[in-house]
Tab-separated table of C-alpha atoms and ligand atoms in Angstrom:
chain	number	residue	atom	x	y	z
A	1	UNK	CA	68.146	-8.250	-130.632
A	2	UNK	CA	69.303	-4.919	-129.215
A	3	UNK	CA	71.269	-4.760	-125.995
A	4	UNK	CA	69.163	-4.617	-122.859
A	5	UNK	CA	69.042	-1.149	-121.320
A	6	UNK	CA	69.229	-1.003	-117.576
A	7	UNK	CA	66.515	1.231	-116.213
A	8	UNK	CA	66.296	1.479	-112.459
A	9	UNK	CA	65.279	3.939	-109.809
A	10	UNK	CA	67.960	4.689	-107.279
A	11	UNK	CA	67.318	5.629	-103.673
A	12	UNK	CA	66.932	9.306	-104.635
A	13	UNK	CA	64.170	8.397	-107.044
A	14	UNK	CA	66.098	9.439	-110.127
A	15	UNK	CA	66.470	7.245	-113.196
A	16	UNK	CA	69.681	5.332	-113.909
A	17	UNK	CA	69.513	4.505	-117.612
A	18	UNK	CA	72.583	2.450	-118.369
A	19	UNK	CA	76.095	3.825	-118.523
A	20	UNK	CA	77.087	7.463	-118.628
A	21	UNK	CA	77.481	9.044	-122.052
A	22	UNK	CA	80.555	8.085	-124.041
A	23	UNK	CA	81.727	10.554	-126.660
A	24	UNK	CA	84.889	11.664	-128.312
A	25	UNK	CA	84.259	15.098	-129.756
A	26	UNK	CA	86.919	16.920	-131.740
A	27	UNK	CA	86.148	20.540	-132.486
A	28	UNK	CA	87.046	21.534	-136.044
A	29	UNK	CA	87.845	25.083	-134.873
A	30	UNK	CA	87.834	26.940	-131.594
A	31	UNK	CA	84.653	28.754	-130.607
A	32	UNK	CA	86.442	32.092	-130.854
A	33	UNK	CA	87.777	31.516	-134.380
A	34	UNK	CA	84.336	30.493	-135.587
A	35	UNK	CA	82.679	33.386	-133.733
A	36	UNK	CA	85.061	35.882	-135.280
A	37	UNK	CA	84.137	34.634	-138.761
A	38	UNK	CA	80.471	34.992	-137.771
A	39	UNK	CA	81.110	38.568	-136.604
A	40	UNK	CA	80.371	38.099	-132.901
A	41	UNK	CA	82.183	37.543	-129.619
A	42	UNK	CA	81.851	34.252	-127.783
A	43	UNK	CA	82.210	34.398	-124.047
A	44	UNK	CA	81.981	32.638	-120.722
A	45	UNK	CA	81.268	33.723	-117.185
A	46	UNK	CA	84.359	32.864	-115.175
A	47	UNK	CA	85.814	32.993	-111.716
A	48	UNK	CA	89.380	34.384	-111.516
A	49	UNK	CA	90.284	32.013	-108.660
A	50	UNK	CA	89.670	28.995	-110.904
A	51	UNK	CA	91.715	30.606	-113.698
A	52	UNK	CA	94.584	30.794	-111.229
A	53	UNK	CA	94.107	27.385	-109.603
A	54	UNK	CA	92.882	24.962	-112.268
A	55	UNK	CA	95.141	24.361	-115.260
A	56	UNK	CA	92.491	22.714	-117.438
A	57	UNK	CA	89.982	25.474	-116.671
A	58	UNK	CA	92.582	28.034	-117.723
A	59	UNK	CA	93.410	26.087	-120.909
A	60	UNK	CA	89.834	25.847	-122.144
A	61	UNK	CA	89.062	29.466	-121.245
A	62	UNK	CA	92.153	30.637	-123.107
A	63	UNK	CA	91.584	28.478	-126.182
A	64	UNK	CA	87.880	28.987	-126.700
A	65	UNK	CA	86.646	32.441	-125.682
A	66	UNK	CA	87.020	36.043	-126.828
A	67	UNK	CA	84.967	37.620	-124.026
A	68	UNK	CA	84.814	37.046	-120.285
A	69	UNK	CA	82.141	38.018	-117.781
A	70	UNK	CA	82.910	37.922	-114.061
A	71	UNK	CA	80.368	35.459	-112.646
A	72	UNK	CA	80.470	37.098	-109.216
A	73	UNK	CA	83.517	39.291	-108.567
A	74	UNK	CA	82.176	42.603	-109.909
A	75	UNK	CA	78.873	42.357	-108.022
A	76	UNK	CA	78.318	44.787	-105.159
A	77	UNK	CA	78.987	42.218	-102.402
A	78	UNK	CA	82.458	41.733	-103.886
A	79	UNK	CA	83.320	45.287	-104.935
A	80	UNK	CA	82.014	47.213	-101.908
A	81	UNK	CA	82.083	44.722	-99.016
A	82	UNK	CA	82.075	47.550	-96.454
A	83	UNK	CA	80.499	50.953	-96.941
A	84	UNK	CA	82.949	53.189	-98.788
A	85	UNK	CA	85.604	50.438	-98.940
A	86	UNK	CA	86.038	49.102	-102.437
A	87	UNK	CA	87.842	45.925	-103.410
A	88	UNK	CA	88.733	45.516	-107.077
A	89	UNK	CA	91.407	42.857	-106.662
A	90	UNK	CA	89.504	39.956	-108.245
A	91	UNK	CA	88.022	42.137	-110.990
A	92	UNK	CA	91.503	43.431	-111.789
A	93	UNK	CA	92.756	39.847	-111.897
A	94	UNK	CA	90.146	38.995	-114.522
A	95	UNK	CA	90.976	42.102	-116.569
A	96	UNK	CA	94.663	41.190	-116.506
A	97	UNK	CA	93.930	37.643	-117.663
A	98	UNK	CA	91.651	38.829	-120.477
A	99	UNK	CA	94.182	41.396	-121.689
A	100	UNK	CA	96.849	38.697	-121.707
A	101	UNK	CA	94.835	36.459	-124.027
A	102	UNK	CA	93.475	39.245	-126.238
A	103	UNK	CA	89.896	38.949	-124.978
A	104	UNK	CA	87.455	41.590	-123.771
A	105	UNK	CA	85.690	41.828	-120.411
A	106	UNK	CA	81.954	42.386	-120.062
A	107	UNK	CA	81.275	43.798	-116.575
A	108	UNK	CA	78.456	42.299	-114.487
A	109	UNK	CA	76.560	43.884	-112.726
A	110	UNK	CA	76.546	47.469	-111.442
A	111	UNK	CA	72.995	47.444	-110.053
A	112	UNK	CA	71.233	44.274	-108.881
A	113	UNK	CA	69.048	43.433	-105.894
A	114	UNK	CA	71.008	40.256	-105.098
A	115	UNK	CA	74.653	39.661	-104.144
A	116	UNK	CA	74.474	42.727	-101.919
A	117	UNK	CA	76.880	43.328	-99.027
A	118	UNK	CA	75.266	42.889	-95.612
A	119	UNK	CA	75.774	46.551	-94.678
A	120	UNK	CA	73.245	47.557	-97.343
A	121	UNK	CA	70.498	45.604	-95.573
A	122	UNK	CA	71.143	47.667	-92.454
A	123	UNK	CA	71.536	51.025	-94.168
A	124	UNK	CA	69.051	53.628	-92.983
A	125	UNK	CA	68.683	56.801	-94.982
A	126	UNK	CA	66.279	59.041	-96.831
A	127	UNK	CA	65.837	58.924	-100.605
A	128	UNK	CA	68.658	61.402	-101.194
A	129	UNK	CA	71.067	59.283	-99.148
A	130	UNK	CA	70.050	56.067	-100.946
A	131	UNK	CA	70.490	57.803	-104.301
A	132	UNK	CA	73.906	59.085	-103.313
A	133	UNK	CA	74.910	55.609	-102.120
A	134	UNK	CA	73.959	54.022	-105.451
A	135	UNK	CA	75.475	56.848	-107.499
A	136	UNK	CA	78.756	56.500	-105.621
A	137	UNK	CA	78.758	52.753	-106.167
A	138	UNK	CA	78.028	52.908	-109.904
A	139	UNK	CA	80.484	55.725	-110.584
A	140	UNK	CA	83.274	54.267	-108.457
A	141	UNK	CA	83.064	50.787	-109.946
A	142	UNK	CA	82.498	51.895	-113.567
A	143	UNK	CA	85.203	54.548	-113.104
A	144	UNK	CA	87.719	52.027	-111.788
A	145	UNK	CA	87.190	49.738	-114.776
A	146	UNK	CA	87.052	52.590	-117.321
A	147	UNK	CA	88.987	51.586	-120.397
A	148	UNK	CA	89.335	48.022	-119.033
A	149	UNK	CA	85.881	46.637	-119.754
A	150	UNK	CA	84.241	46.812	-123.159
A	151	UNK	CA	80.701	46.800	-121.816
A	152	UNK	CA	78.588	46.559	-118.654
A	153	UNK	CA	75.392	45.045	-117.422
A	154	UNK	CA	74.387	48.328	-115.806
A	155	UNK	CA	71.079	47.146	-114.374
A	156	UNK	CA	70.162	43.503	-113.896
A	157	UNK	CA	66.656	42.053	-113.478
A	158	UNK	CA	64.763	45.265	-112.635
A	159	UNK	CA	61.497	44.413	-114.394
A	160	UNK	CA	58.717	41.853	-114.086
A	161	UNK	CA	56.492	41.050	-117.038
A	162	UNK	CA	54.222	43.983	-116.235
A	163	UNK	CA	56.154	46.521	-114.197
A	164	UNK	CA	59.086	47.182	-111.903
A	165	UNK	CA	60.392	44.395	-109.666
A	166	UNK	CA	59.881	45.194	-105.991
A	167	UNK	CA	63.549	45.459	-104.994
A	168	UNK	CA	65.545	47.321	-102.389
A	169	UNK	CA	66.422	49.928	-105.068
A	170	UNK	CA	62.858	50.373	-106.310
A	171	UNK	CA	61.516	50.693	-102.752
A	172	UNK	CA	63.984	53.441	-101.813
A	173	UNK	CA	64.373	55.240	-105.146
A	174	UNK	CA	61.278	54.594	-107.243
A	175	UNK	CA	61.426	53.811	-110.969
A	176	UNK	CA	63.919	56.543	-111.893
A	177	UNK	CA	66.867	54.562	-110.533
A	178	UNK	CA	67.216	52.507	-113.721
A	179	UNK	CA	67.690	55.521	-115.996
A	180	UNK	CA	69.902	57.226	-113.385
A	181	UNK	CA	72.186	54.186	-113.243
A	182	UNK	CA	72.726	54.338	-117.011
A	183	UNK	CA	73.492	58.077	-116.840
A	184	UNK	CA	75.984	57.558	-113.985
A	185	UNK	CA	77.663	54.659	-115.788
A	186	UNK	CA	78.030	56.675	-119.010
A	187	UNK	CA	79.528	59.594	-117.075
A	188	UNK	CA	82.060	57.291	-115.400
A	189	UNK	CA	82.967	55.325	-118.546
A	190	UNK	CA	81.953	57.092	-121.764
A	191	UNK	CA	83.333	54.342	-124.012
A	192	UNK	CA	81.747	51.206	-122.560
A	193	UNK	CA	78.598	49.791	-124.149
A	194	UNK	CA	75.819	49.843	-121.559
A	195	UNK	CA	73.338	46.956	-121.380
A	196	UNK	CA	70.139	46.176	-119.521
A	197	UNK	CA	70.181	42.442	-118.614
A	198	UNK	CA	67.296	40.165	-117.618
A	199	UNK	CA	65.933	36.607	-117.546
A	200	UNK	CA	62.737	35.355	-119.190
A	201	UNK	CA	63.399	37.316	-122.372
A	202	UNK	CA	63.798	34.269	-124.613
A	203	UNK	CA	60.841	32.422	-123.105
A	204	UNK	CA	58.173	34.997	-122.358
A	205	UNK	CA	57.120	37.313	-125.196
A	206	UNK	CA	54.996	39.321	-122.735
A	207	UNK	CA	57.963	40.094	-120.492
A	208	UNK	CA	60.205	40.755	-123.496
A	209	UNK	CA	57.726	43.268	-124.883
A	210	UNK	CA	57.333	44.915	-121.489
A	211	UNK	CA	61.104	45.274	-121.035
A	212	UNK	CA	61.403	46.658	-124.555
A	213	UNK	CA	58.604	49.155	-123.781
A	214	UNK	CA	60.608	50.339	-120.757
A	215	UNK	CA	63.809	50.588	-122.807
A	216	UNK	CA	61.965	52.413	-125.564
A	217	UNK	CA	60.752	55.028	-123.080
A	218	UNK	CA	64.327	55.491	-121.856
A	219	UNK	CA	65.773	55.688	-125.372
A	220	UNK	CA	63.136	58.335	-126.209
A	221	UNK	CA	64.284	60.361	-123.190
A	222	UNK	CA	67.905	60.160	-124.303
A	223	UNK	CA	69.024	57.768	-121.555
A	224	UNK	CA	72.407	56.315	-122.636
A	225	UNK	CA	71.566	52.671	-123.211
A	226	UNK	CA	73.272	50.625	-125.912
A	227	UNK	CA	71.812	47.172	-125.685
A	228	UNK	CA	69.788	44.356	-124.197
A	229	UNK	CA	71.197	41.251	-122.490
A	230	UNK	CA	69.013	38.150	-122.871
A	231	UNK	CA	70.135	35.668	-120.216
A	232	UNK	CA	68.833	32.415	-121.818
A	233	UNK	CA	68.990	29.975	-118.905
A	234	UNK	CA	66.926	27.422	-120.804
A	235	UNK	CA	66.010	23.729	-120.688
A	236	UNK	CA	65.862	21.061	-123.406
A	237	UNK	CA	62.233	21.705	-124.275
A	238	UNK	CA	61.472	24.927	-122.460
A	239	UNK	CA	60.962	27.452	-123.873
A	240	UNK	CA	59.410	25.712	-126.856
A	241	UNK	CA	60.779	26.413	-130.323
A	242	UNK	CA	57.595	28.309	-131.150
A	243	UNK	CA	58.066	30.600	-128.133
A	244	UNK	CA	61.746	31.093	-128.904
A	245	UNK	CA	60.896	31.979	-132.496
A	246	UNK	CA	58.329	34.491	-131.280
A	247	UNK	CA	60.929	36.133	-128.997
A	248	UNK	CA	63.567	36.169	-131.731
A	249	UNK	CA	61.059	37.826	-134.069
A	250	UNK	CA	60.298	40.512	-131.470
A	251	UNK	CA	64.011	41.085	-130.852
A	252	UNK	CA	64.763	41.525	-134.555
A	253	UNK	CA	61.972	43.982	-135.103
A	254	UNK	CA	62.115	46.072	-131.950
A	255	UNK	CA	65.892	46.198	-131.407
A	256	UNK	CA	66.177	47.330	-135.027
A	257	UNK	CA	63.667	50.135	-134.418
A	258	UNK	CA	65.372	51.189	-131.180
A	259	UNK	CA	68.925	50.961	-132.499
A	260	UNK	CA	69.928	48.661	-129.622
A	261	UNK	CA	72.444	45.809	-129.638
A	262	UNK	CA	71.794	42.281	-128.365
A	263	UNK	CA	73.924	40.036	-126.174
A	264	UNK	CA	72.920	36.514	-125.242
A	265	UNK	CA	74.458	36.961	-121.847
A	266	UNK	CA	74.090	33.825	-119.689
A	267	UNK	CA	73.435	30.803	-121.899
A	268	UNK	CA	73.087	27.304	-120.463
A	269	UNK	CA	70.856	24.320	-121.273
A	270	UNK	CA	69.719	22.585	-118.109
A	271	UNK	CA	68.778	18.899	-118.504
A	272	UNK	CA	67.459	17.854	-115.131
A	273	UNK	CA	65.278	20.517	-113.513
A	274	UNK	CA	62.823	17.865	-112.363
A	275	UNK	CA	65.574	15.728	-110.848
A	276	UNK	CA	64.613	12.741	-113.010
A	277	UNK	CA	68.123	11.770	-114.107
A	278	UNK	CA	71.084	10.566	-112.073
A	279	UNK	CA	73.602	10.516	-114.894
A	280	UNK	CA	74.389	12.173	-118.198
A	281	UNK	CA	73.471	9.645	-120.887
A	282	UNK	CA	74.117	9.416	-124.642
A	283	UNK	CA	70.480	10.284	-125.220
A	284	UNK	CA	70.713	13.464	-123.129
A	285	UNK	CA	73.987	14.366	-124.853
A	286	UNK	CA	72.358	14.029	-128.286
A	287	UNK	CA	69.320	16.088	-127.289
A	288	UNK	CA	71.536	18.786	-125.804
A	289	UNK	CA	73.681	18.904	-128.962
A	290	UNK	CA	70.565	19.460	-131.046
A	291	UNK	CA	69.273	22.121	-128.653
A	292	UNK	CA	72.528	24.120	-128.635
A	293	UNK	CA	72.757	23.962	-132.450
A	294	UNK	CA	69.213	25.183	-132.890
A	295	UNK	CA	69.385	27.860	-130.155
A	296	UNK	CA	72.611	29.287	-131.531
A	297	UNK	CA	71.205	29.385	-135.074
A	298	UNK	CA	68.106	31.250	-133.854
A	299	UNK	CA	70.094	33.873	-131.927
A	300	UNK	CA	72.629	34.237	-134.765
A	301	UNK	CA	69.762	35.154	-137.092
A	302	UNK	CA	69.292	38.426	-135.167
A	303	UNK	CA	71.318	41.114	-136.980
A	304	UNK	CA	71.851	43.088	-133.761
A	305	UNK	CA	73.673	40.184	-132.025
A	306	UNK	CA	77.125	41.202	-130.748
A	307	UNK	CA	77.959	38.130	-128.706
A	308	UNK	CA	76.910	34.931	-126.985
A	309	UNK	CA	78.205	34.216	-123.474
A	310	UNK	CA	77.806	30.908	-121.620
A	311	UNK	CA	77.165	31.079	-117.866
A	312	UNK	CA	80.279	29.073	-117.050
A	313	UNK	CA	81.668	26.707	-119.665
A	314	UNK	CA	82.315	23.408	-117.878
A	315	UNK	CA	79.896	21.187	-115.980
A	316	UNK	CA	82.533	21.236	-113.215
A	317	UNK	CA	81.454	24.784	-112.351
A	318	UNK	CA	77.820	25.660	-112.873
A	319	UNK	CA	75.350	27.449	-110.625
A	320	UNK	CA	72.488	25.107	-111.553
A	321	UNK	CA	73.026	22.095	-109.239
A	322	UNK	CA	73.667	24.440	-106.308
A	323	UNK	CA	70.472	26.341	-106.985
A	324	UNK	CA	68.123	23.538	-108.037
A	325	UNK	CA	69.668	20.762	-105.890
A	326	UNK	CA	69.873	18.070	-108.575
A	327	UNK	CA	72.778	16.907	-110.724
A	328	UNK	CA	72.940	18.691	-114.053
A	329	UNK	CA	75.161	19.036	-117.132
A	330	UNK	CA	74.172	22.341	-118.725
A	331	UNK	CA	77.404	23.513	-120.393
A	332	UNK	CA	79.370	22.654	-123.574
A	333	UNK	CA	82.426	21.174	-121.802
A	334	UNK	CA	82.128	18.329	-119.332
A	335	UNK	CA	83.452	18.206	-115.779
A	336	UNK	CA	86.782	16.887	-117.135
A	337	UNK	CA	86.932	19.849	-119.555
A	338	UNK	CA	86.382	17.692	-122.651
A	339	UNK	CA	84.084	19.104	-125.360
A	340	UNK	CA	80.637	17.507	-125.250
A	341	UNK	CA	78.393	16.923	-128.267
A	342	UNK	CA	76.765	20.193	-127.122
A	343	UNK	CA	79.983	22.018	-128.024
A	344	UNK	CA	79.869	20.530	-131.526
A	345	UNK	CA	76.237	21.602	-131.926
A	346	UNK	CA	77.000	25.170	-130.898
A	347	UNK	CA	80.109	25.296	-133.103
A	348	UNK	CA	78.184	23.987	-136.140
A	349	UNK	CA	75.799	26.946	-135.887
A	350	UNK	CA	78.698	29.407	-135.570
A	351	UNK	CA	80.446	27.877	-138.580
A	352	UNK	CA	77.272	28.041	-140.652
A	353	UNK	CA	76.762	31.692	-139.687
A	354	UNK	CA	80.366	32.432	-140.634
A	355	UNK	CA	79.927	30.867	-144.070
A	356	UNK	CA	81.846	27.577	-143.521
K	401	G3I	O1	81.947	32.808	-101.879
K	401	G3I	C1	81.073	32.207	-100.901
K	401	G3I	C2	81.821	31.220	-100.081
K	401	G3I	O2	82.812	31.900	-99.349
K	401	G3I	C3	80.818	30.509	-99.157
K	401	G3I	O3	81.487	29.522	-98.448
K	401	G3I	C4	79.702	29.874	-99.961
K	401	G3I	C5	78.641	29.220	-99.095
K	401	G3I	O4	77.385	29.200	-99.734
K	401	G3I	O5	79.072	30.873	-100.721
K	401	G3I	C6	79.948	31.506	-101.635
K	401	G3I	O6	79.252	32.479	-102.327
K	401	G3I	C7	78.362	32.012	-103.308
K	401	G3I	C8	78.773	32.636	-104.633
K	401	G3I	O7	77.837	32.297	-105.614
K	401	G3I	C9	80.160	32.183	-105.114
K	401	G3I	O8	80.153	30.815	-105.382
K	401	G3I	C10	76.972	32.469	-102.924
K	401	G3I	O9	76.544	31.786	-101.773
K	401	G3I	C11	76.018	32.216	-104.052
K	401	G3I	O10	74.762	32.824	-103.743
K	401	G3I	C12	76.556	32.827	-105.336
K	401	G3I	O11	75.653	32.497	-106.350
K	401	G3I	C13	75.774	33.252	-107.556
K	401	G3I	C14	74.444	33.958	-107.820
K	401	G3I	O12	74.464	34.570	-109.091
K	401	G3I	C15	74.168	35.039	-106.775
K	401	G3I	O13	75.148	36.049	-106.829
K	401	G3I	C16	76.104	32.276	-108.663
K	401	G3I	O14	77.446	31.782	-108.488
K	401	G3I	C17	76.002	32.970	-110.027
K	401	G3I	O15	76.115	32.031	-111.048
K	401	G3I	C18	74.626	33.643	-110.136
K	401	G3I	O16	74.592	34.321	-111.369
K	401	G3I	C19	73.345	34.922	-111.715
K	401	G3I	C20	73.650	36.203	-112.473
K	401	G3I	O17	74.488	37.036	-111.698
K	401	G3I	C21	72.360	36.944	-112.861
K	401	G3I	N1	71.471	36.055	-113.599
K	401	G3I	C22	71.181	34.766	-112.970
K	401	G3I	C23	72.494	34.038	-112.637
K	401	G3I	C24	72.219	32.660	-112.075
K	401	G3I	O18	71.552	32.755	-110.844
């Protein structure tokens, strides 16, 4: 007879299914060694304060990754907290760390409608003044980090699945602001690769095609755009494998035609969006391992892929529980910084792509 499994509902209504997962995962290689053999960068979104303050966070970041994205410190709220007053201290701290460990920095994000400083909400001006404000921001930030970042998310989340998102920038500047931002960024940093970054692109073929239509129009006009960032905040079963395969097929075909690169820019695999689970079980760990292995293999099949970046790397620091208000374990290292089965799944795909 098998051991009885305790299944109970706790006071929050989530399921307690026996003990928390027990695993002892040893990674055969680091992510960055395996990624190098596969011809891509492997990255994580990080926070410089945690690199300074948490020894284990620093150790895993240093050992595993060849690319770092600032999770928040290069956003407008951080870089221009007061009008005309720029603060690059935390961004510089990240650049210094990355240089020290031989990694690159991917800047995020020059133009977004969130993480704005409060003075922007109160700014009153005509279209020319709004344009000048955004131009100054893009050129000052991209200019400061010229030669220090390898690439930028120039514009983040500007499109819906049929048109332009109704944002503060679209309302004041109309659709031309996206192309303008790329031109300003190229002028300020001619050597950085310039990406358009968005969500829904691995789970919604309609949105992916619409975004690619917009990029195609810009490429045809000679707008300096080098690549597409596919965020990939996914769940265990959503998007479905069929939908993912459809998106991967579109990416291969259309990025090839357009001559654009691909970054998977914000990968995580959320396990508990419906708040069903209280704890991370062996069953969830096994499903997540399988999901990371299969996701990585799909993305690695796209010839234009230049890198895969996790949005965080440890369950100790992830945006998901703060945003969705339930416990979650979406990343390859656990809250104690030990590799999870998910890390092994991801690494297996990298090793296979690199010929091991
Ligand atoms: O730093 C303040 C702190 O001083 C304050 O006490 C605290 C109280 O809420 O807030 C802290 O700021 C938070 C910040 O993260 C730093 O932790 C903000 O409230 C919070 O809104 C912010 O959330 C970030 C979010 O973008 C908005 O900027 C998340 O960390 C970050 O993971 C998330 O990242 C986005 C990408 O940029 C774009 N794609 C989606 C992705 C996930 O939402």
